Every structure is written in C-alpha cells, then in structure tokens.
JSON list of C-alpha atoms in Angstrom, two decimals:
[
{"chain": "A", "resi": 594, "resn": "ASP", "atom": "CA", "xyz": [0.08, 0.16, 0.02]},
{"chain": "A", "resi": 595, "resn": "ALA", "atom": "CA", "xyz": [1.44, 3.08, -0.44]},
{"chain": "A", "resi": 596, "resn": "LYS", "atom": "CA", "xyz": [2.86, 5.84, 1.68]},
{"chain": "A", "resi": 597, "resn": "THR", "atom": "CA", "xyz": [0.28, 8.96, 3.09]},
{"chain": "A", "resi": 598, "resn": "THR", "atom": "CA", "xyz": [2.48, 12.22, 4.55]},
{"chain": "A", "resi": 599, "resn": "GLN", "atom": "CA", "xyz": [-0.33, 14.48, 6.59]},
{"chain": "A", "resi": 600, "resn": "PRO", "atom": "CA", "xyz": [0.63, 17.68, 9.23]},
{"chain": "A", "resi": 601, "resn": "PRO", "atom": "CA", "xyz": [0.71, 16.33, 12.13]},
{"chain": "A", "resi": 602, "resn": "SER", "atom": "CA", "xyz": [-1.79, 19.08, 13.65]},
{"chain": "A", "resi": 603, "resn": "MET", "atom": "CA", "xyz": [-4.35, 20.76, 12.36]},
{"chain": "A", "resi": 604, "resn": "ASP", "atom": "CA", "xyz": [-7.19, 23.56, 14.89]},
{"chain": "A", "resi": 605, "resn": "CYS", "atom": "CA", "xyz": [-10.44, 24.98, 13.49]},
{"chain": "A", "resi": 606, "resn": "ALA", "atom": "CA", "xyz": [-13.02, 27.25, 14.89]},
{"chain": "A", "resi": 607, "resn": "GLU", "atom": "CA", "xyz": [-16.18, 25.58, 16.13]},
{"chain": "A", "resi": 608, "resn": "GLY", "atom": "CA", "xyz": [-19.30, 25.99, 12.47]},
{"chain": "A", "resi": 609, "resn": "ARG", "atom": "CA", "xyz": [-16.10, 26.21, 10.07]},
{"chain": "A", "resi": 610, "resn": "ALA", "atom": "CA", "xyz": [-15.67, 23.62, 7.82]},
{"chain": "A", "resi": 611, "resn": "ALA", "atom": "CA", "xyz": [-12.28, 21.77, 8.49]},
{"chain": "A", "resi": 612, "resn": "ASN", "atom": "CA", "xyz": [-10.49, 19.99, 5.45]},
{"chain": "A", "resi": 613, "resn": "LEU", "atom": "CA", "xyz": [-7.20, 18.17, 6.02]},
{"chain": "A", "resi": 614, "resn": "PRO", "atom": "CA", "xyz": [-5.09, 17.64, 3.58]},
{"chain": "A", "resi": 615, "resn": "CYS", "atom": "CA", "xyz": [-3.57, 13.48, 2.78]},
{"chain": "A", "resi": 616, "resn": "ASN", "atom": "CA", "xyz": [-0.21, 13.42, 0.67]},
{"chain": "A", "resi": 617, "resn": "HIS", "atom": "CA", "xyz": [-0.14, 9.90, -1.58]},
{"chain": "A", "resi": 618, "resn": "SER", "atom": "CA", "xyz": [2.21, 10.79, -4.07]},
{"chain": "A", "resi": 619, "resn": "THR", "atom": "CA", "xyz": [3.33, 6.59, -5.05]},
{"chain": "A", "resi": 620, "resn": "ILE", "atom": "CA", "xyz": [-0.18, 6.29, -5.31]},
{"chain": "A", "resi": 621, "resn": "SER", "atom": "CA", "xyz": [-1.17, 3.55, -7.99]},
{"chain": "A", "resi": 622, "resn": "GLY", "atom": "CA", "xyz": [-3.74, 3.23, -10.46]},
{"chain": "A", "resi": 623, "resn": "ASN", "atom": "CA", "xyz": [-5.59, 0.43, -8.47]},
{"chain": "A", "resi": 624, "resn": "GLU", "atom": "CA", "xyz": [-5.51, 2.33, -4.51]},
{"chain": "A", "resi": 625, "resn": "TYR", "atom": "CA", "xyz": [-8.15, 3.57, -2.56]},
{"chain": "A", "resi": 626, "resn": "VAL", "atom": "CA", "xyz": [-8.02, 6.17, -0.67]},
{"chain": "A", "resi": 627, "resn": "TYR", "atom": "CA", "xyz": [-9.63, 6.21, 2.74]},
{"chain": "A", "resi": 628, "resn": "TRP", "atom": "CA", "xyz": [-10.03, 8.18, 5.90]},
{"chain": "A", "resi": 629, "resn": "TYR", "atom": "CA", "xyz": [-10.96, 6.96, 9.14]},
{"chain": "A", "resi": 630, "resn": "ARG", "atom": "CA", "xyz": [-11.10, 8.93, 13.28]},
{"chain": "A", "resi": 631, "resn": "GLN", "atom": "CA", "xyz": [-9.57, 7.68, 16.45]},
{"chain": "A", "resi": 632, "resn": "ILE", "atom": "CA", "xyz": [-11.66, 9.96, 18.89]},
{"chain": "A", "resi": 633, "resn": "HIS", "atom": "CA", "xyz": [-9.40, 9.14, 22.14]},
{"chain": "A", "resi": 634, "resn": "SER", "atom": "CA", "xyz": [-10.06, 5.44, 23.47]},
{"chain": "A", "resi": 635, "resn": "GLN", "atom": "CA", "xyz": [-12.63, 4.74, 21.40]},
{"chain": "A", "resi": 636, "resn": "GLY", "atom": "CA", "xyz": [-12.19, 2.85, 18.35]},
{"chain": "A", "resi": 637, "resn": "PRO", "atom": "CA", "xyz": [-11.42, 3.69, 14.54]},
{"chain": "A", "resi": 638, "resn": "GLN", "atom": "CA", "xyz": [-14.15, 5.26, 12.90]},
{"chain": "A", "resi": 639, "resn": "TYR", "atom": "CA", "xyz": [-14.67, 4.98, 9.08]},
{"chain": "A", "resi": 640, "resn": "ILE", "atom": "CA", "xyz": [-15.57, 8.07, 7.55]},
{"chain": "A", "resi": 641, "resn": "ILE", "atom": "CA", "xyz": [-15.67, 8.05, 3.43]},
{"chain": "A", "resi": 642, "resn": "HIS", "atom": "CA", "xyz": [-13.05, 5.92, 0.78]},
{"chain": "A", "resi": 643, "resn": "GLY", "atom": "CA", "xyz": [-12.80, 7.32, -2.66]},
{"chain": "A", "resi": 644, "resn": "LEU", "atom": "CA", "xyz": [-10.89, 5.87, -5.99]},
{"chain": "A", "resi": 645, "resn": "LYS", "atom": "CA", "xyz": [-10.60, 9.13, -8.23]},
{"chain": "A", "resi": 646, "resn": "ASN", "atom": "CA", "xyz": [-14.36, 11.28, -7.73]},
{"chain": "A", "resi": 647, "resn": "ASN", "atom": "CA", "xyz": [-15.13, 13.32, -5.61]},
{"chain": "A", "resi": 648, "resn": "GLU", "atom": "CA", "xyz": [-17.52, 11.84, -2.24]},
{"chain": "A", "resi": 649, "resn": "THR", "atom": "CA", "xyz": [-19.55, 12.65, 0.20]},
{"chain": "A", "resi": 650, "resn": "ASN", "atom": "CA", "xyz": [-21.50, 10.96, 2.00]},
{"chain": "A", "resi": 651, "resn": "GLU", "atom": "CA", "xyz": [-23.38, 12.61, 5.55]},
{"chain": "A", "resi": 652, "resn": "MET", "atom": "CA", "xyz": [-19.86, 12.78, 7.75]},
{"chain": "A", "resi": 653, "resn": "ALA", "atom": "CA", "xyz": [-17.64, 14.29, 4.75]},
{"chain": "A", "resi": 654, "resn": "SER", "atom": "CA", "xyz": [-15.90, 14.55, 1.60]},
{"chain": "A", "resi": 655, "resn": "LEU", "atom": "CA", "xyz": [-13.50, 13.65, 0.07]},
{"chain": "A", "resi": 656, "resn": "ILE", "atom": "CA", "xyz": [-11.38, 15.38, -3.41]},
{"chain": "A", "resi": 657, "resn": "ILE", "atom": "CA", "xyz": [-9.25, 13.81, -4.96]},
{"chain": "A", "resi": 658, "resn": "THR", "atom": "CA", "xyz": [-7.12, 15.99, -7.45]},
{"chain": "A", "resi": 659, "resn": "GLU", "atom": "CA", "xyz": [-7.11, 14.99, -10.37]},
{"chain": "A", "resi": 660, "resn": "ASP", "atom": "CA", "xyz": [-3.53, 13.05, -10.97]},
{"chain": "A", "resi": 661, "resn": "ARG", "atom": "CA", "xyz": [-5.10, 10.71, -7.55]},
{"chain": "A", "resi": 662, "resn": "LYS", "atom": "CA", "xyz": [-0.81, 12.43, -6.13]},
{"chain": "A", "resi": 663, "resn": "SER", "atom": "CA", "xyz": [-3.12, 13.63, -3.07]},
{"chain": "A", "resi": 664, "resn": "SER", "atom": "CA", "xyz": [-6.97, 15.08, -1.13]},
{"chain": "A", "resi": 665, "resn": "THR", "atom": "CA", "xyz": [-8.28, 16.23, 1.07]},
{"chain": "A", "resi": 666, "resn": "LEU", "atom": "CA", "xyz": [-10.99, 15.38, 4.26]},
{"chain": "A", "resi": 667, "resn": "ILE", "atom": "CA", "xyz": [-13.55, 18.06, 4.39]},
{"chain": "A", "resi": 668, "resn": "LEU", "atom": "CA", "xyz": [-15.96, 18.13, 6.95]},
{"chain": "A", "resi": 669, "resn": "PRO", "atom": "CA", "xyz": [-18.17, 20.98, 6.14]},
{"chain": "A", "resi": 670, "resn": "HIS", "atom": "CA", "xyz": [-18.73, 21.61, 10.19]},
{"chain": "A", "resi": 671, "resn": "ALA", "atom": "CA", "xyz": [-16.74, 20.86, 12.48]},
{"chain": "A", "resi": 672, "resn": "THR", "atom": "CA", "xyz": [-18.29, 20.49, 16.08]},
{"chain": "A", "resi": 673, "resn": "LEU", "atom": "CA", "xyz": [-16.83, 19.47, 19.27]},
{"chain": "A", "resi": 674, "resn": "ARG", "atom": "CA", "xyz": [-17.65, 16.36, 18.47]},
{"chain": "A", "resi": 675, "resn": "ASP", "atom": "CA", "xyz": [-15.41, 16.57, 15.65]},
{"chain": "A", "resi": 676, "resn": "THR", "atom": "CA", "xyz": [-11.92, 16.24, 17.63]},
{"chain": "A", "resi": 677, "resn": "ALA", "atom": "CA", "xyz": [-9.99, 13.63, 16.98]},
{"chain": "A", "resi": 678, "resn": "VAL", "atom": "CA", "xyz": [-7.27, 11.92, 15.44]},
{"chain": "A", "resi": 679, "resn": "TYR", "atom": "CA", "xyz": [-7.89, 11.61, 11.33]},
{"chain": "A", "resi": 680, "resn": "TYR", "atom": "CA", "xyz": [-6.18, 9.21, 8.98]},
{"chain": "A", "resi": 681, "resn": "CYS", "atom": "CA", "xyz": [-5.35, 8.63, 5.80]},
{"chain": "A", "resi": 682, "resn": "ILE", "atom": "CA", "xyz": [-4.64, 5.30, 4.26]},
{"chain": "A", "resi": 683, "resn": "VAL", "atom": "CA", "xyz": [-4.02, 4.35, 0.72]},
{"chain": "A", "resi": 684, "resn": "ARG", "atom": "CA", "xyz": [-5.04, 0.57, -0.01]},
{"chain": "A", "resi": 685, "resn": "GLY", "atom": "CA", "xyz": [-4.94, -1.58, -2.63]},
{"chain": "A", "resi": 686, "resn": "ASP", "atom": "CA", "xyz": [-4.85, -5.27, -4.39]},
{"chain": "A", "resi": 687, "resn": "THR", "atom": "CA", "xyz": [-2.12, -6.08, -2.17]},
{"chain": "A", "resi": 688, "resn": "GLY", "atom": "CA", "xyz": [-3.34, -9.17, -0.77]},
{"chain": "A", "resi": 689, "resn": "ARG", "atom": "CA", "xyz": [-3.20, -6.91, 3.43]},
{"chain": "A", "resi": 690, "resn": "ARG", "atom": "CA", "xyz": [-5.53, -7.57, 5.03]},
{"chain": "A", "resi": 691, "resn": "ALA", "atom": "CA", "xyz": [-4.59, -5.47, 8.00]},
{"chain": "A", "resi": 692, "resn": "LEU", "atom": "CA", "xyz": [-5.05, -1.56, 7.68]},
{"chain": "A", "resi": 693, "resn": "THR", "atom": "CA", "xyz": [-2.00, 0.25, 8.44]},
{"chain": "A", "resi": 694, "resn": "PHE", "atom": "CA", "xyz": [-2.47, 3.71, 10.20]},
{"chain": "A", "resi": 695, "resn": "GLY", "atom": "CA", "xyz": [0.82, 6.04, 10.75]},
{"chain": "A", "resi": 696, "resn": "SER", "atom": "CA", "xyz": [0.33, 8.68, 12.11]},
{"chain": "A", "resi": 697, "resn": "GLY", "atom": "CA", "xyz": [-2.50, 10.38, 10.98]},
{"chain": "A", "resi": 698, "resn": "THR", "atom": "CA", "xyz": [-3.78, 14.12, 11.64]},
{"chain": "A", "resi": 699, "resn": "ARG", "atom": "CA", "xyz": [-4.98, 15.86, 15.15]},
{"chain": "A", "resi": 700, "resn": "LEU", "atom": "CA", "xyz": [-7.59, 18.33, 14.97]},
{"chain": "A", "resi": 701, "resn": "GLN", "atom": "CA", "xyz": [-8.54, 19.73, 17.45]},
{"chain": "A", "resi": 702, "resn": "VAL", "atom": "CA", "xyz": [-11.64, 22.23, 16.75]},
{"chain": "A", "resi": 703, "resn": "GLN", "atom": "CA", "xyz": [-11.89, 24.63, 19.03]},
{"chain": "A", "resi": 704, "resn": "PRO", "atom": "CA", "xyz": [-15.23, 26.36, 20.50]},
{"chain": "B", "resi": 828, "resn": "ASN", "atom": "CA", "xyz": [-28.27, -2.24, 14.66]},
{"chain": "B", "resi": 829, "resn": "ALA", "atom": "CA", "xyz": [-25.63, -2.55, 17.69]},
{"chain": "B", "resi": 830, "resn": "GLY", "atom": "CA", "xyz": [-23.20, -2.65, 14.81]},
{"chain": "B", "resi": 831, "resn": "VAL", "atom": "CA", "xyz": [-19.44, -4.13, 16.64]},
{"chain": "B", "resi": 832, "resn": "THR", "atom": "CA", "xyz": [-19.54, -4.47, 20.12]},
{"chain": "B", "resi": 833, "resn": "GLN", "atom": "CA", "xyz": [-16.87, -6.73, 22.33]},
{"chain": "B", "resi": 834, "resn": "THR", "atom": "CA", "xyz": [-17.13, -8.07, 25.48]},
{"chain": "B", "resi": 835, "resn": "PRO", "atom": "CA", "xyz": [-15.56, -6.77, 28.36]},
{"chain": "B", "resi": 836, "resn": "LYS", "atom": "CA", "xyz": [-14.91, -3.12, 28.58]},
{"chain": "B", "resi": 837, "resn": "PHE", "atom": "CA", "xyz": [-12.27, -3.51, 30.65]},
{"chain": "B", "resi": 838, "resn": "ARG", "atom": "CA", "xyz": [-10.39, -6.66, 32.29]},
{"chain": "B", "resi": 839, "resn": "VAL", "atom": "CA", "xyz": [-7.19, -7.34, 34.61]},
{"chain": "B", "resi": 840, "resn": "LEU", "atom": "CA", "xyz": [-6.01, -10.25, 34.81]},
{"chain": "B", "resi": 841, "resn": "LYS", "atom": "CA", "xyz": [-2.74, -12.41, 36.61]},
{"chain": "B", "resi": 842, "resn": "THR", "atom": "CA", "xyz": [0.08, -13.81, 33.62]},
{"chain": "B", "resi": 843, "resn": "GLY", "atom": "CA", "xyz": [0.15, -17.08, 33.76]},
{"chain": "B", "resi": 844, "resn": "GLN", "atom": "CA", "xyz": [-4.57, -16.81, 33.86]},
{"chain": "B", "resi": 845, "resn": "SER", "atom": "CA", "xyz": [-6.17, -17.49, 30.81]},
{"chain": "B", "resi": 846, "resn": "MET", "atom": "CA", "xyz": [-9.79, -15.73, 29.38]},
{"chain": "B", "resi": 847, "resn": "THR", "atom": "CA", "xyz": [-11.50, -15.39, 26.53]},
{"chain": "B", "resi": 848, "resn": "LEU", "atom": "CA", "xyz": [-12.89, -11.72, 23.95]},
{"chain": "B", "resi": 849, "resn": "LEU", "atom": "CA", "xyz": [-16.00, -12.21, 22.23]},
{"chain": "B", "resi": 850, "resn": "CYS", "atom": "CA", "xyz": [-16.56, -9.30, 19.28]},
{"chain": "B", "resi": 851, "resn": "ALA", "atom": "CA", "xyz": [-20.06, -10.03, 18.28]},
{"chain": "B", "resi": 852, "resn": "GLN", "atom": "CA", "xyz": [-21.51, -7.60, 14.89]},
{"chain": "B", "resi": 853, "resn": "ASP", "atom": "CA", "xyz": [-25.23, -8.27, 13.62]},
{"chain": "B", "resi": 854, "resn": "MET", "atom": "CA", "xyz": [-23.95, -6.67, 9.90]},
{"chain": "B", "resi": 855, "resn": "ASN", "atom": "CA", "xyz": [-24.32, -10.27, 8.37]},
{"chain": "B", "resi": 856, "resn": "HIS", "atom": "CA", "xyz": [-20.44, -9.99, 7.13]},
{"chain": "B", "resi": 857, "resn": "GLU", "atom": "CA", "xyz": [-17.79, -11.99, 6.02]},
{"chain": "B", "resi": 858, "resn": "TYR", "atom": "CA", "xyz": [-15.04, -10.98, 6.88]},
{"chain": "B", "resi": 859, "resn": "MET", "atom": "CA", "xyz": [-14.04, -10.59, 10.52]},
{"chain": "B", "resi": 860, "resn": "TYR", "atom": "CA", "xyz": [-10.58, -8.87, 11.97]},
{"chain": "B", "resi": 861, "resn": "TRP", "atom": "CA", "xyz": [-9.16, -8.90, 16.30]},
{"chain": "B", "resi": 862, "resn": "TYR", "atom": "CA", "xyz": [-6.40, -5.63, 16.14]},
{"chain": "B", "resi": 863, "resn": "ARG", "atom": "CA", "xyz": [-4.03, -4.47, 19.20]},
{"chain": "B", "resi": 864, "resn": "GLN", "atom": "CA", "xyz": [-2.78, -1.44, 19.85]},
{"chain": "B", "resi": 865, "resn": "ASP", "atom": "CA", "xyz": [-0.70, -0.29, 21.96]},
{"chain": "B", "resi": 866, "resn": "PRO", "atom": "CA", "xyz": [0.35, 2.94, 23.16]},
{"chain": "B", "resi": 867, "resn": "GLY", "atom": "CA", "xyz": [0.75, 5.39, 20.77]},
{"chain": "B", "resi": 868, "resn": "MET", "atom": "CA", "xyz": [1.37, 3.19, 18.93]},
{"chain": "B", "resi": 869, "resn": "GLY", "atom": "CA", "xyz": [-0.84, 2.09, 15.81]},
{"chain": "B", "resi": 870, "resn": "LEU", "atom": "CA", "xyz": [-2.99, -1.54, 15.18]},
{"chain": "B", "resi": 871, "resn": "ARG", "atom": "CA", "xyz": [-1.06, -4.50, 14.29]},
{"chain": "B", "resi": 872, "resn": "LEU", "atom": "CA", "xyz": [-3.91, -7.01, 12.74]},
{"chain": "B", "resi": 873, "resn": "ILE", "atom": "CA", "xyz": [-3.30, -10.84, 15.11]},
{"chain": "B", "resi": 874, "resn": "HIS", "atom": "CA", "xyz": [-6.11, -13.06, 13.42]},
{"chain": "B", "resi": 875, "resn": "TYR", "atom": "CA", "xyz": [-8.55, -12.76, 10.81]},
{"chain": "B", "resi": 876, "resn": "SER", "atom": "CA", "xyz": [-11.21, -14.32, 9.61]},
{"chain": "B", "resi": 877, "resn": "VAL", "atom": "CA", "xyz": [-12.67, -14.23, 6.11]},
{"chain": "B", "resi": 878, "resn": "GLY", "atom": "CA", "xyz": [-15.82, -17.05, 6.98]},
{"chain": "B", "resi": 879, "resn": "GLU", "atom": "CA", "xyz": [-17.41, -18.38, 9.77]},
{"chain": "B", "resi": 880, "resn": "GLY", "atom": "CA", "xyz": [-14.99, -21.87, 10.82]},
{"chain": "B", "resi": 881, "resn": "THR", "atom": "CA", "xyz": [-12.01, -20.10, 9.35]},
{"chain": "B", "resi": 882, "resn": "THR", "atom": "CA", "xyz": [-8.88, -18.19, 9.96]},
{"chain": "B", "resi": 883, "resn": "ALA", "atom": "CA", "xyz": [-5.87, -17.28, 9.51]},
{"chain": "B", "resi": 884, "resn": "LYS", "atom": "CA", "xyz": [-2.99, -15.28, 11.19]},
{"chain": "B", "resi": 885, "resn": "GLY", "atom": "CA", "xyz": [-2.35, -11.40, 11.14]},
{"chain": "B", "resi": 886, "resn": "GLU", "atom": "CA", "xyz": [1.06, -10.15, 11.75]},
{"chain": "B", "resi": 887, "resn": "VAL", "atom": "CA", "xyz": [1.08, -10.75, 15.59]},
{"chain": "B", "resi": 888, "resn": "PRO", "atom": "CA", "xyz": [0.01, -13.78, 16.31]},
{"chain": "B", "resi": 889, "resn": "ASP", "atom": "CA", "xyz": [1.84, -15.40, 18.67]},
{"chain": "B", "resi": 890, "resn": "GLY", "atom": "CA", "xyz": [-0.13, -16.18, 21.79]},
{"chain": "B", "resi": 891, "resn": "TYR", "atom": "CA", "xyz": [-3.51, -15.67, 20.42]},
{"chain": "B", "resi": 892, "resn": "ASN", "atom": "CA", "xyz": [-5.72, -18.20, 19.68]},
{"chain": "B", "resi": 893, "resn": "VAL", "atom": "CA", "xyz": [-9.88, -17.21, 17.77]},
{"chain": "B", "resi": 894, "resn": "SER", "atom": "CA", "xyz": [-11.90, -19.09, 16.59]},
{"chain": "B", "resi": 895, "resn": "ARG", "atom": "CA", "xyz": [-15.39, -18.46, 14.52]},
{"chain": "B", "resi": 896, "resn": "LEU", "atom": "CA", "xyz": [-18.01, -21.15, 15.10]},
{"chain": "B", "resi": 897, "resn": "LYS", "atom": "CA", "xyz": [-20.97, -18.73, 13.44]},
{"chain": "B", "resi": 898, "resn": "LYS", "atom": "CA", "xyz": [-20.48, -15.64, 11.68]},
{"chain": "B", "resi": 899, "resn": "GLN", "atom": "CA", "xyz": [-21.71, -12.64, 13.77]},
{"chain": "B", "resi": 900, "resn": "ASN", "atom": "CA", "xyz": [-18.72, -13.54, 16.34]},
{"chain": "B", "resi": 901, "resn": "PHE", "atom": "CA", "xyz": [-15.31, -14.04, 16.55]},
{"chain": "B", "resi": 902, "resn": "LEU", "atom": "CA", "xyz": [-13.06, -14.73, 19.99]},
{"chain": "B", "resi": 903, "resn": "LEU", "atom": "CA", "xyz": [-10.04, -14.15, 20.86]},
{"chain": "B", "resi": 904, "resn": "GLY", "atom": "CA", "xyz": [-8.16, -16.53, 23.58]},
{"chain": "B", "resi": 905, "resn": "LEU", "atom": "CA", "xyz": [-5.37, -15.76, 25.67]},
{"chain": "B", "resi": 906, "resn": "GLU", "atom": "CA", "xyz": [-3.86, -19.55, 27.47]},
{"chain": "B", "resi": 907, "resn": "SER", "atom": "CA", "xyz": [-1.72, -17.54, 29.31]},
{"chain": "B", "resi": 908, "resn": "ALA", "atom": "CA", "xyz": [-1.50, -14.05, 29.28]},
{"chain": "B", "resi": 909, "resn": "ALA", "atom": "CA", "xyz": [1.11, -12.67, 29.55]},
{"chain": "B", "resi": 910, "resn": "PRO", "atom": "CA", "xyz": [2.12, -8.18, 30.33]},
{"chain": "B", "resi": 911, "resn": "SER", "atom": "CA", "xyz": [3.53, -8.39, 27.37]},
{"chain": "B", "resi": 912, "resn": "GLN", "atom": "CA", "xyz": [-0.43, -8.40, 26.13]},
{"chain": "B", "resi": 913, "resn": "THR", "atom": "CA", "xyz": [-1.51, -5.10, 27.41]},
{"chain": "B", "resi": 914, "resn": "SER", "atom": "CA", "xyz": [-3.57, -3.33, 25.07]},
{"chain": "B", "resi": 915, "resn": "VAL", "atom": "CA", "xyz": [-6.56, -2.26, 23.89]},
{"chain": "B", "resi": 916, "resn": "TYR", "atom": "CA", "xyz": [-8.11, -5.03, 21.66]},
{"chain": "B", "resi": 917, "resn": "PHE", "atom": "CA", "xyz": [-10.48, -4.12, 18.25]},
{"chain": "B", "resi": 918, "resn": "CYS", "atom": "CA", "xyz": [-12.54, -6.38, 17.00]},
{"chain": "B", "resi": 919, "resn": "ALA", "atom": "CA", "xyz": [-13.68, -5.40, 13.26]},
{"chain": "B", "resi": 920, "resn": "SER", "atom": "CA", "xyz": [-16.14, -6.52, 10.72]},
{"chain": "B", "resi": 921, "resn": "SER", "atom": "CA", "xyz": [-16.66, -6.27, 7.06]},
{"chain": "B", "resi": 922, "resn": "TYR", "atom": "CA", "xyz": [-18.50, -7.34, 3.53]},
{"chain": "B", "resi": 923, "resn": "SER", "atom": "CA", "xyz": [-17.39, -8.50, 0.33]},
{"chain": "B", "resi": 924, "resn": "ARG", "atom": "CA", "xyz": [-18.27, -6.30, -2.44]},
{"chain": "B", "resi": 925, "resn": "GLY", "atom": "CA", "xyz": [-16.67, -7.67, -5.01]},
{"chain": "B", "resi": 926, "resn": "LEU", "atom": "CA", "xyz": [-13.49, -5.06, -4.71]},
{"chain": "B", "resi": 927, "resn": "PRO", "atom": "CA", "xyz": [-10.30, -6.35, -4.38]},
{"chain": "B", "resi": 928, "resn": "PHE", "atom": "CA", "xyz": [-8.80, -8.32, -1.86]},
{"chain": "B", "resi": 929, "resn": "GLY", "atom": "CA", "xyz": [-7.28, -6.01, 1.23]},
{"chain": "B", "resi": 930, "resn": "THR", "atom": "CA", "xyz": [-9.93, -2.49, -0.27]},
{"chain": "B", "resi": 931, "resn": "ASP", "atom": "CA", "xyz": [-12.80, -3.53, 2.01]},
{"chain": "B", "resi": 932, "resn": "THR", "atom": "CA", "xyz": [-13.73, -0.76, 4.06]},
{"chain": "B", "resi": 933, "resn": "GLN", "atom": "CA", "xyz": [-13.41, -2.28, 8.26]},
{"chain": "B", "resi": 934, "resn": "TYR", "atom": "CA", "xyz": [-16.52, -1.47, 11.20]},
{"chain": "B", "resi": 935, "resn": "PHE", "atom": "CA", "xyz": [-15.41, -0.73, 14.48]},
{"chain": "B", "resi": 936, "resn": "GLY", "atom": "CA", "xyz": [-16.11, -2.20, 17.71]},
{"chain": "B", "resi": 937, "resn": "PRO", "atom": "CA", "xyz": [-15.55, 0.76, 21.42]},
{"chain": "B", "resi": 938, "resn": "GLY", "atom": "CA", "xyz": [-12.31, -2.02, 22.00]},
{"chain": "B", "resi": 939, "resn": "THR", "atom": "CA", "xyz": [-11.84, -4.30, 25.10]},
{"chain": "B", "resi": 940, "resn": "ARG", "atom": "CA", "xyz": [-8.85, -2.76, 27.92]},
{"chain": "B", "resi": 941, "resn": "LEU", "atom": "CA", "xyz": [-6.73, -5.97, 29.08]},
{"chain": "B", "resi": 942, "resn": "THR", "atom": "CA", "xyz": [-3.62, -5.25, 31.78]},
{"chain": "B", "resi": 943, "resn": "VAL", "atom": "CA", "xyz": [-2.06, -8.28, 32.75]},
{"chain": "B", "resi": 944, "resn": "LEU", "atom": "CA", "xyz": [0.37, -7.87, 35.98]}
]
C-alpha cells in the first residue's frame, strides 16, 4: 500500500469547515483512499473512501486531485465532537488485509 | 443495528491466566478481524477470518488463538496471559463487495482494555 503524509496537527473553529490534507504521491491506479478517525480511547471510525472521483456522505466530503497524488477530507461544519486523530490510508489489491494507520492528523476543534 | 460489540470492556488478568474476548456483529459481514493497539502506536492485526469456520494469522498472532464458529461471532483467546499482552484490543468486521482483496471497509468495535499484571 502507498505511503501517506499528513500534517501532525490542525486547529479548526467550531462551525467552520475543517480541511484535512493528505499526500499520497506514490499511489497506484487500483488503490483507494480511505479516511478513518479515532476519538480518544474509542475504536477507529470509518469516514469515507474513494478511488478517482470526489465523494460525499453524511459525515464528510473527499476531494481527490486529478493526478490522485493528494486528497482532502472536508468536514463541512466541524463540532467539538469532531476532535480526533484523522488517518488517511491508501489501500489496494496487495493481498494485505490489515489496515495500516500512520501517525495521522490530530484535529482540535476550538469553541 | 448495534454494529460491532465487544465483551468485556475492561479486564485485569494475572500472568498465566487465560481469558476469551468476544466480538459480535449484526451486519452479516463475512470478514472479521482482531487488532491490538499499544500506547502511541498504530493497530496491529492479530488474526482474521474470511468466513464462518475459517481463520488466518495476521501480523502478531503469537500467544493468541481465535475461533469463528458462527458468522456473527469472532472469539480471541489468550491461553496464558503475559504482561506484553497488555493492550487495547479492537475487533472489526467488513463485507465483500467484489472489490479487490484488501480494499474492504472495516467497521470497528469500541475496544477491550486488557491489563496483565
């Protein structure tokens, strides 16, 4: 699976959009971009994933650049409950079952 | 839907004791996983199962055994607990949508905090 790079931490004001970037310049054609988050001491929570096109669900939007070398997770209206560590994961058809979490981005939503 | 549930939430064991952690999912998922997460570290896969009656080793299987007798349940056993097994254990499940192997969306339980003294 391709390596990802994320900023270690970000702040966001409550009610504003949180834009979390991820660089995955070595991504290959059949690899998906997944986003998970882990709120302190809780189990990782699936947010969204995509291959080429932008995706949106009830939690967030995922914007993938045309060359697929980077992506942005957007939380449209961040709340205090969105404070968590966010992980960008690239997964593909490598036969590897495990989810590999890197160091992620610690998002702190400020009141 | 309760999703993925884990029992117990907390447990303290003495070295050499045994215990079983239970994971249950009500989403009719084929695949189930057991991970461990140590402080400040990422998840490491212990064992997984791609269907009822089948199990396979993950990255750190030593000291653990698993069983998948029913589709909805995945049990993790520690036969003789060691302090090195102090960790938070997460169970996850996913379903196959005909996508490439290794691209399933995994849904996690709340975790079991295990301390081995």
